[in-house]
Amino acid sequence: SESRMLEGQPSFPKLCMMKPWLVFPLLAAAFSDTNVSIFKPEPTSVRDKLWSVASYNCQKLTSSRPLSEVLHRLHTDVVGIQATGQTWRFVSRQLDQKCFSKNVDEYFVVHWPTESFLNRSAGVAIALRRSVLPARAIIQTWSPDDPLLQGRAGAIRIRLGAGCDFTFICAYHPPPGAIFASNINQRLWDWQSFILQNLPIRSLPVAMLDANAALGSRPSQSCLGEPLIGPFSQFRENQRGRDMRAFIERHNMTVINTMFSWAAGPTWYNTQGACSRPDFIYTSPAALTATHDFQILRSIGFGLQLPYVRTLADHVPLYWVFKHPCPFPGSRAIFRPHKDQVDRFTADSGRITALQTQLDDWLSSSTTSDALEVARSTGDVDTFWGLVNEGVHYFWLRNLEQSPEQRFPAETPEISRLLAKRWDLRQELFSVQCDLTRPSWYSRSLENRLHRVRTELALERNVAWQIRQHRLAQEIVSSVWQKLWKQAWRKMRFLSQSGAGPRNRFYHQVPSTSPSTAQWLDALEKPGGQGGCQAVRLWEGKLDEFGMFARLGQAAMIPNTLNQSHPALHSEDNERANRDYSRLLASLKRPTRGFAVPFWSVPREIWKTLLCGSQRFVMLRFRVLELCRMIRRHLTFPLLWMLSLAQPIPKFNRKLWTDAYRLIHLLDPLGKAWFKGLWESEEFSVGHTAFGFVKDRSREEATMCLRIWLHRLSMYGLQVIIFLHDITNAFPSLNWVKLEKYGLQSFHASDFLLLQQRHQQGLALLCDALEEAAVVRAQCGTRPGDTTAAQSFAKAFDKCIKHWSREKFSILDKQFLATRDPWTKTAVFMGNFLLADDLAQIFVVQPGVDTVQAVVKNIADLQDFLQSWNLSLNLDKLQVLIVNRDSSYAWRFQEFKHTTALPGLSKATAHDVLHLGISLSSTCLDADDGSRVEIARRISSATRAWQENFNFWLRSDVYLQFRVAVYMATCFSRLICGLSAMVISKTQEHRLETWHDKRLRLLLLGNAAGYTNKEVRIFCNASSVHCALLRQRVKFMQKAARDPQHHTAWNAALTGVLIGADTQLEGNEPSANANPWLRQFWNDLQIVASLSPEFQKELKKFGWRYLYRCPSFHRRLTLDRNE
C-alpha cells in the first residue's frame, strides 16, 4: 500500500469481508492520504502567512505604465491604486452602478470610476492577487454615495473562511488647489470614519491613500500608550496634516510609514525639484508589532514612469509586509479549473492517453476491483460511483498539475511557458546577486537572458491578443448565423471590453453586499409565490465539515425504501441499462454552452473524452455501464447526482439581498447527461400555442401569432385587451403532484420513479463567502440548471393554462378565440400564448359588460387558479394593452388609468408594452400596423451598439471585411431583430435602409463618394434590410411547410376562419381582404417563384392552401444578398 501511494496510485484495503454500510467510509478514508478527497480539507494555515500591500498613485495611467505592468512590477498580494483617470473604466457607468471588476492577469481588480467634471483625474482601484485572495472571499463593498466623492474612495471587506479578515480602503484626497478641496477632504475623512465605526473587531483595516497632507515629526500615542504617529518626518505639518492627525487620534489608527526612519523620505517628485510625502498607509496598532518590512520603492516608481512624457511628476509606491495580528485556522482551497485549461488538456492527445492508461491500470488492480465488486454485490450505488468519480478526479488533477498552465495561468500555453521561464530566471538571478562569490559576468548574462524573455513575452502576448480578437470575430459571425444572439453579444463585449449587455444590463458589477447562507435559508423556506421553495434544512455548519455529514448523513437524506430491488422490472433491467448507456454517450457528444460544475465533479469535457474517445481503453466504460445497470436494478442513483451546488447569479435588477440574485444549480455532468438521455427517451410535446423550450418555435413566431390575431379581432369590430402576465419564482414553485401528473405521465413506470426522485430527493448545498454551508431539500418545483427542469415545467404549465381556459372562457368567448388550421384541419384555441413562464392572454370585451370589473375579475380568477398549483402572478410585472379600435379608446384608457379596483392596474396599463423583447402598440390598426414603435426601438438599440464601438469602425488598420462582419453581427443584427414578425410599411423600411446605408458608407472611411447605396452594399458584401427580412420570412415559411403539425397556431392565426369575418383565402390564394401579414408572405412567395421556375409552377398549382405539398419549396433556396 505504501509503495503504491508513493507511485501516486490510490490504494484500498481488502473489503470483501467488510459489512456493506462500512464500505463507503473506508473508501473515502483510503483517499484521504492522497489529498484529493472532496470531503477532507487541505491542512493550510495563515498563522505564518506574510501579507504584502502596496499603495501607488499612477497619475491617471497616462504618465506611467499600463495597469497590467504596474501590477506585475509591484507583485504584492494587495495593490491600492489612486488617480486611475476618467478614461480607465471596465464598462460605462450607469445610474446607481457603484464599482466594477475585471481580471487583469493574476489580479482581480475592483474599480471605482468617476464621471464628474470636478473629479476627472480621480478614480481608485483595489487589486487582489487571486491565488491568495480569491474574488469569492469579498463579502462587502463600500462606495461613497456623495457625487463629489465619486472615484475618490472605495473599500472592500475580505474574509477567508475561518481565516483572516481584512478591510481594505483606498482613497485619493484632492490637492489643495482643486475645486472644493477642503470640503471634499473633510467628507472623505467622514466617509472613512463611517466604515471604521461599523467594522467588527476581528477585521483588520488597511487604508492606502494619497492624502495630499504633510504630517510633521511630532509623535502621537493613544491613551493606552500605543504609537499612532511616529517621529520620523522631513516636512512641516500643514492644515491637511492636522486634519489627518485628528482623524488618526480619534480612531486610534497607526500610520505605518511614520514609524521607520528609512520610510520618512518623499514619495512625490516633480521636474522642478519639489518633493513631498502625501502617500500613507494606516492600520490598526496591533499590526505594527506584526510588521516585517516597510519600504519606499523609488527604483520601481521611476521604472514605472514613462520617459517620453513632457510633464514628469511622479509618485513612488509604498510597500508593506506584515502578518495578520489575529490569525485563525485556515480553510481549504477548492480547485476550479478554467475552460481554457480543460480545452487545452483535452486537445493534448499525449496527456489524454496517459490519463486513460493510468485509469485502466488503476481500475484493473485487485484492490480497486475488489472494492467495486463489494459495492456492486451489496447494491451500494453511492460507493460504486464515489469510487469511480474520485479515481477519475484524482488522476485528472494529477496530470493537470504537471502542466505549466497550472503554475502560471495565461492566455496561451506558450505565454505560460515564458512566464515560468521568467520566474525561474528571476529566482536564479536573485540567488546569484546575493552570493558575492559568483562572478559578475554570470549575473549580467542572466540579466540579458531575462531581458530576451521579457521581449519574447511581450511579442507573444501581442500575437495572442490578435489571435483572440480574430477568434472572437469568427465566433460572433458563427453565432449570428445560428441566431444565438446572446452568445454574439457576449463575444462582442469581450471583443470591445466595454458596453452593456442584453436589456442594457451592466455586467462585471461588484454587488455592495452578498447574501449569507442564513439569509438564503430564510428566503428558500418561504412559499413558492413569495420567492422560496418551502425548503427543509437538513444540515448547517462549515464547508469543511460537509464531508463528514455527507458520509454519515446519507442514510437520513435518502429513504430506505428507495434502495430496494424491484423483481417485477428485473427482466428488462439490462436492456434498459444498455439503452441508458447509449443515450448517455449521445448526450455527452452534443455540444453545450455550460461549463461550470460543482467542486466534487469532473468537467463534462473530460468525461466526454474518456468515454467517447479512443476504443483501446475499456475499463472505465465497463464500470460506467455497470453503474447504469445498478441504477436500473435498484431504481436509485448516487447521492452526488442528487446533490447540487447552488450558485447565486446577479440579476442586475437593482434589488437587495436575495432578490438581487438567481440561484443556478450546478450538478454532476455525468448525472445530467444520464437524465437528459432518459428524458429524451419520450417525445416532448406541448400545446399549439406554447413556444418555450420547443425546437423551431421562436419568440418571433409567438409574437407574430399574437399580432395577427389581435389585428383580425380588431378589424372584426371587437374591443380587445391584452394581458401580459409573469409568474413569480416559476421553476421552484410548481406543485409536485401537478408536475408529475402532467409532466411525467407518458414515461415507463421505472423511468417515472427515477425522474420523480430527481426533484423529490434533490439536495442543494448553499455556501457563502464566509464558508458557512447548509444542505436543504426543496418541497416543490424544479431546479434551474437541471436538464429536465425547463421542459417538465413547460409541459405542466401548459396543462395548467389549458385547464384554466376550459373553466374560464364561455362559448361566446371561444367563438372569437378558436379557429382551425386549413393545412392540418386542427382546431386551435388562440386565447393564450405561452413562452416559458410568460403568458399573453387575449381578452375580448363583451357588449354591455363593465370593462373594469371584467378585467379585475379575470386577473383575480387566474391568481386563484394558479395558487392551487402553488404558483402566483407577479402583479408588479403585469402589463395591460387596450387596442385603439375607435374614438372611445381615449375614454377607455383613462378609465383604466384611474381605476383603483386592483393595486397596480393603473401602472400596468400603457399605450405600448414589451412582449418577449418586442413592442406591442395600441395602434395596430394604423397605416404602419403598429410597427412604428418597435422600429424606433430597433434604430435606437443599433445606434447605441454603434456608438459603444465607434473607434473600432474607423480603424484603418483592420480589414474592411473584418469590420463589416463585426458590424453585421452586432449593429445590423440589432437593427432587424424581431422585425420579421411584423408588417413594415415603405416609410418605416426606408428609415431602416437609410440608417444601414449610412453606417456602411462610414465603414468605407471616405471611399464611398460617387457610388450608389446598392453598389456600396455589394462592395461590402452586406445585405439590405429588405432582403434580410425577406430571407428570414422565407426560411420560416419553409420550416412551417416541412412540418405543418409543428406550426399549427401560426397558420391558424394567418388563414383560419373567424365566424362572421372576412375570409382570408379565395380558392388557393389570399383574398382581397386578407390580413397584411398574409399578403406580405404571399408577395415573398411571388419573389421566390420568380427566381425558381420549378417552384413557380408548383405555387400556381397548389397555392397557399396546399403550400406544404410543394417539394421544391422544402429544399434550400439560394437567395442573393441584394436580389
Coordinates of N, CA and C in Angstrom, one line a residue, residues 52 67-68 70-79 102-110 126-131:
S52 N 1.5 41.1 1.8 CA 2.2 42.3 1.3 C 1.2 43.2 0.6
L67 N -1.8 49.3 -16.7 CA -2.2 48.7 -15.4 C -1.6 47.3 -15.2
S68 N -1.6 46.5 -16.3 CA -1.0 45.1 -16.1 C 0.4 45.1 -15.7
V70 N 2.0 47.7 -14.2 CA 2.0 48.2 -12.8 C 1.8 47.1 -11.8
L71 N 0.8 46.3 -12.0 CA 0.5 45.2 -11.1 C 1.6 44.2 -11.1
H72 N 2.2 43.9 -12.3 CA 3.2 42.9 -12.4 C 4.5 43.3 -11.7
R73 N 4.9 44.6 -11.8 CA 6.1 45.1 -11.2 C 6.0 45.2 -9.7
L74 N 4.8 45.6 -9.2 CA 4.6 45.6 -7.8 C 4.5 44.2 -7.2
H75 N 3.7 43.4 -7.8 CA 3.6 42.0 -7.4 C 3.4 41.7 -5.9
T76 N 2.4 42.4 -5.3 CA 2.1 42.2 -3.9 C 0.7 41.5 -3.9
D77 N 0.3 41.1 -2.7 CA -1.0 40.5 -2.5 C -2.1 41.5 -2.8
V78 N -1.9 42.7 -2.3 CA -3.0 43.7 -2.5 C -2.3 45.0 -3.0
V79 N -2.9 45.6 -4.0 CA -2.4 46.9 -4.5 C -3.5 47.9 -4.5
K102 N -12.8 43.3 -12.8 CA -12.2 42.7 -14.0 C -11.0 41.9 -13.6
N103 N -10.7 40.9 -14.3 CA -9.5 40.1 -14.1 C -8.4 40.7 -15.0
V104 N -7.3 41.1 -14.4 CA -6.1 41.6 -15.1 C -4.9 40.7 -14.7
D105 N -4.6 39.9 -15.7 CA -3.5 38.9 -15.4 C -3.9 38.0 -14.2
E106 N -3.0 38.1 -13.2 CA -3.3 37.2 -12.0 C -4.0 38.0 -10.9
Y107 N -4.5 39.2 -11.2 CA -5.2 40.0 -10.2 C -6.7 40.1 -10.5
F108 N -7.5 40.3 -9.5 CA -8.9 40.7 -9.6 C -9.0 42.1 -9.1
V109 N -9.4 43.0 -10.0 CA -9.3 44.4 -9.8 C -10.7 44.9 -9.6
V110 N -11.0 45.6 -8.5 CA -12.2 46.3 -8.3 C -12.0 47.8 -8.4
I126 N -8.7 48.7 -6.2 CA -8.0 47.8 -5.3 C -7.8 46.5 -6.1
A127 N -6.6 46.0 -6.2 CA -6.3 44.8 -6.9 C -5.9 43.7 -5.9
L128 N -6.5 42.5 -6.1 CA -6.2 41.4 -5.2 C -5.6 40.3 -6.0
R129 N -4.5 39.7 -5.5 CA -3.9 38.6 -6.2 C -4.8 37.3 -6.0
R130 N -5.3 36.8 -7.0 CA -6.4 35.8 -6.9 C -5.9 34.5 -6.3
S131 N -4.6 34.2 -6.4 CA -4.1 33.0 -5.8 C -4.1 32.9 -4.3

